[in-house]
Amino acid sequence: MSSTTCEEAVYAALETVKNVPRSASIDSSLTRDLGLESIDIVDLFFEIEQATGTVIEINQLLSQAQAKSSGRRFEDISIQDVVDFLASHPS
């Protein structure tokens, strides 16, 4: 799946789950910047999985994000991290 397609899927899901505008920075943290709570993230990942057919494993997503920058925690996961995960894990 192309990065553009992944980005579109993530922004569409964010808009559905939390009414996050597509103008939100791709570097925005899902929790700190966008205000998503745990249940919102579950809903977000479900929406993305339905749209793309790719299952998002939170541990794998976090490991991939930590590989880019050590010391990152779940609270640091950004829109870009989710897009990168989807692009590297075809359905």
mmCIF file of N, CA, C and O in Angstrom, residues 28-58:
data_model
loop_
_atom_site.group_PDB
_atom_site.id
_atom_site.type_symbol
_atom_site.label_atom_id
_atom_site.label_comp_id
_atom_site.label_asym_id
_atom_site.label_seq_id
_atom_site.Cartn_x
_atom_site.Cartn_y
_atom_site.Cartn_z
ATOM 1 N N SER A 28 1.842 14.971 14.745
ATOM 2 C CA SER A 28 1.060 15.081 15.976
ATOM 3 C C SER A 28 1.016 13.754 16.721
ATOM 4 O O SER A 28 0.776 12.700 16.121
ATOM 5 N N SER A 29 1.224 13.818 18.025
ATOM 6 C CA SER A 29 1.076 12.648 18.890
ATOM 7 C C SER A 29 -0.412 12.332 19.010
ATOM 8 O O SER A 29 -1.231 13.241 19.198
ATOM 9 N N LEU A 30 -0.754 11.051 18.923
ATOM 10 C CA LEU A 30 -2.158 10.671 19.017
ATOM 11 C C LEU A 30 -2.759 11.040 20.365
ATOM 12 O O LEU A 30 -3.908 11.478 20.435
ATOM 13 N N THR A 31 -1.985 10.894 21.427
ATOM 14 C CA THR A 31 -2.529 11.153 22.763
ATOM 15 C C THR A 31 -2.290 12.577 23.230
ATOM 16 O O THR A 31 -3.231 13.274 23.597
ATOM 17 N N ARG A 32 -1.054 13.014 23.224
ATOM 18 C CA ARG A 32 -0.739 14.350 23.757
ATOM 19 C C ARG A 32 -1.308 15.480 22.898
ATOM 20 O O ARG A 32 -1.927 16.403 23.405
ATOM 21 N N ASP A 33 -1.090 15.410 21.602
ATOM 22 C CA ASP A 33 -1.491 16.512 20.723
ATOM 23 C C ASP A 33 -2.953 16.440 20.294
ATOM 24 O O ASP A 33 -3.618 17.466 20.177
ATOM 25 N N LEU A 34 -3.428 15.225 20.013
ATOM 26 C CA LEU A 34 -4.783 15.078 19.485
ATOM 27 C C LEU A 34 -5.810 14.699 20.540
ATOM 28 O O LEU A 34 -7.012 14.705 20.275
ATOM 29 N N GLY A 35 -5.339 14.344 21.732
ATOM 30 C CA GLY A 35 -6.252 14.067 22.839
ATOM 31 C C GLY A 35 -6.949 12.721 22.794
ATOM 32 O O GLY A 35 -7.957 12.530 23.476
ATOM 33 N N LEU A 36 -6.431 11.774 22.016
ATOM 34 C CA LEU A 36 -7.051 10.461 21.984
ATOM 35 C C LEU A 36 -6.765 9.715 23.285
ATOM 36 O O LEU A 36 -5.665 9.790 23.823
ATOM 37 N N GLU A 37 -7.771 9.018 23.773
ATOM 38 C CA GLU A 37 -7.625 8.163 24.940
ATOM 39 C C GLU A 37 -7.533 6.726 24.453
ATOM 40 O O GLU A 37 -7.709 6.454 23.265
ATOM 41 N N SER A 38 -7.282 5.817 25.356
ATOM 42 C CA SER A 38 -7.086 4.410 24.985
ATOM 43 C C SER A 38 -8.225 3.870 24.129
ATOM 44 O O SER A 38 -7.991 3.222 23.110
ATOM 45 N N ILE A 39 -9.451 4.118 24.535
ATOM 46 C CA ILE A 39 -10.596 3.615 23.776
ATOM 47 C C ILE A 39 -10.659 4.244 22.387
ATOM 48 O O ILE A 39 -11.044 3.585 21.413
ATOM 49 N N ASP A 40 -10.257 5.501 22.280
ATOM 50 C CA ASP A 40 -10.226 6.157 20.968
ATOM 51 C C ASP A 40 -9.211 5.488 20.052
ATOM 52 O O ASP A 40 -9.448 5.341 18.844
ATOM 53 N N ILE A 41 -8.078 5.093 20.618
ATOM 54 C CA ILE A 41 -7.037 4.449 19.813
ATOM 55 C C ILE A 41 -7.503 3.071 19.353
ATOM 56 O O ILE A 41 -7.266 2.683 18.202
ATOM 57 N N VAL A 42 -8.208 2.355 20.210
ATOM 58 C CA VAL A 42 -8.781 1.067 19.804
ATOM 59 C C VAL A 42 -9.746 1.293 18.640
ATOM 60 O O VAL A 42 -9.695 0.573 17.631
ATOM 61 N N ASP A 43 -10.611 2.288 18.777
ATOM 62 C CA ASP A 43 -11.554 2.609 17.696
ATOM 63 C C ASP A 43 -10.824 3.040 16.421
ATOM 64 O O ASP A 43 -11.205 2.654 15.319
ATOM 65 N N LEU A 44 -9.773 3.855 16.582
ATOM 66 C CA LEU A 44 -8.981 4.310 15.447
ATOM 67 C C LEU A 44 -8.381 3.134 14.693
ATOM 68 O O LEU A 44 -8.508 3.028 13.470
ATOM 69 N N PHE A 45 -7.736 2.236 15.425
ATOM 70 C CA PHE A 45 -7.100 1.089 14.785
ATOM 71 C C PHE A 45 -8.143 0.189 14.122
ATOM 72 O O PHE A 45 -7.904 -0.357 13.050
ATOM 73 N N PHE A 46 -9.316 0.041 14.743
ATOM 74 C CA PHE A 46 -10.387 -0.750 14.136
ATOM 75 C C PHE A 46 -10.816 -0.137 12.803
ATOM 76 O O PHE A 46 -10.956 -0.851 11.806
ATOM 77 N N GLU A 47 -11.025 1.177 12.788
ATOM 78 C CA GLU A 47 -11.420 1.870 11.555
ATOM 79 C C GLU A 47 -10.362 1.683 10.466
ATOM 80 O O GLU A 47 -10.693 1.438 9.304
ATOM 81 N N ILE A 48 -9.099 1.822 10.848
ATOM 82 C CA ILE A 48 -8.004 1.661 9.876
ATOM 83 C C ILE A 48 -7.957 0.228 9.359
ATOM 84 O O ILE A 48 -7.802 -0.001 8.157
ATOM 85 N N GLU A 49 -8.115 -0.728 10.259
ATOM 86 C CA GLU A 49 -8.098 -2.136 9.858
ATOM 87 C C GLU A 49 -9.236 -2.443 8.892
ATOM 88 O O GLU A 49 -9.050 -3.169 7.909
ATOM 89 N N GLN A 50 -10.414 -1.883 9.160
ATOM 90 C CA GLN A 50 -11.562 -2.097 8.268
ATOM 91 C C GLN A 50 -11.300 -1.495 6.891
ATOM 92 O O GLN A 50 -11.663 -2.073 5.874
ATOM 93 N N ALA A 51 -10.661 -0.346 6.858
ATOM 94 C CA ALA A 51 -10.416 0.350 5.588
ATOM 95 C C ALA A 51 -9.277 -0.270 4.779
ATOM 96 O O ALA A 51 -9.318 -0.264 3.550
ATOM 97 N N THR A 52 -8.270 -0.786 5.478
ATOM 98 C CA THR A 52 -7.065 -1.245 4.769
ATOM 99 C C THR A 52 -6.875 -2.752 4.760
ATOM 100 O O THR A 52 -6.108 -3.265 3.945
ATOM 101 N N GLY A 53 -7.507 -3.439 5.690
ATOM 102 C CA GLY A 53 -7.290 -4.884 5.813
ATOM 103 C C GLY A 53 -6.016 -5.230 6.559
ATOM 104 O O GLY A 53 -5.672 -6.398 6.694
ATOM 105 N N THR A 54 -5.318 -4.239 7.066
ATOM 106 C CA THR A 54 -4.074 -4.459 7.807
ATOM 107 C C THR A 54 -4.353 -4.415 9.305
ATOM 108 O O THR A 54 -4.915 -3.443 9.801
ATOM 109 N N VAL A 55 -3.976 -5.471 9.994
ATOM 110 C CA VAL A 55 -4.140 -5.523 11.443
ATOM 111 C C VAL A 55 -2.983 -4.764 12.085
ATOM 112 O O VAL A 55 -1.821 -5.010 11.768
ATOM 113 N N ILE A 56 -3.315 -3.840 12.971
ATOM 114 C CA ILE A 56 -2.288 -3.053 13.647
ATOM 115 C C ILE A 56 -2.021 -3.674 15.013
ATOM 116 O O ILE A 56 -2.881 -3.648 15.889
ATOM 117 N N GLU A 57 -0.845 -4.245 15.142
ATOM 118 C CA GLU A 57 -0.408 -4.795 16.427
ATOM 119 C C GLU A 57 0.309 -3.675 17.174
ATOM 120 O O GLU A 57 1.331 -3.165 16.711
ATOM 121 N N ILE A 58 -0.240 -3.278 18.308
ATOM 122 C CA ILE A 58 0.302 -2.141 19.046
ATOM 123 C C ILE A 58 1.768 -2.351 19.405
ATOM 124 O O ILE A 58 2.581 -1.438 19.273
#
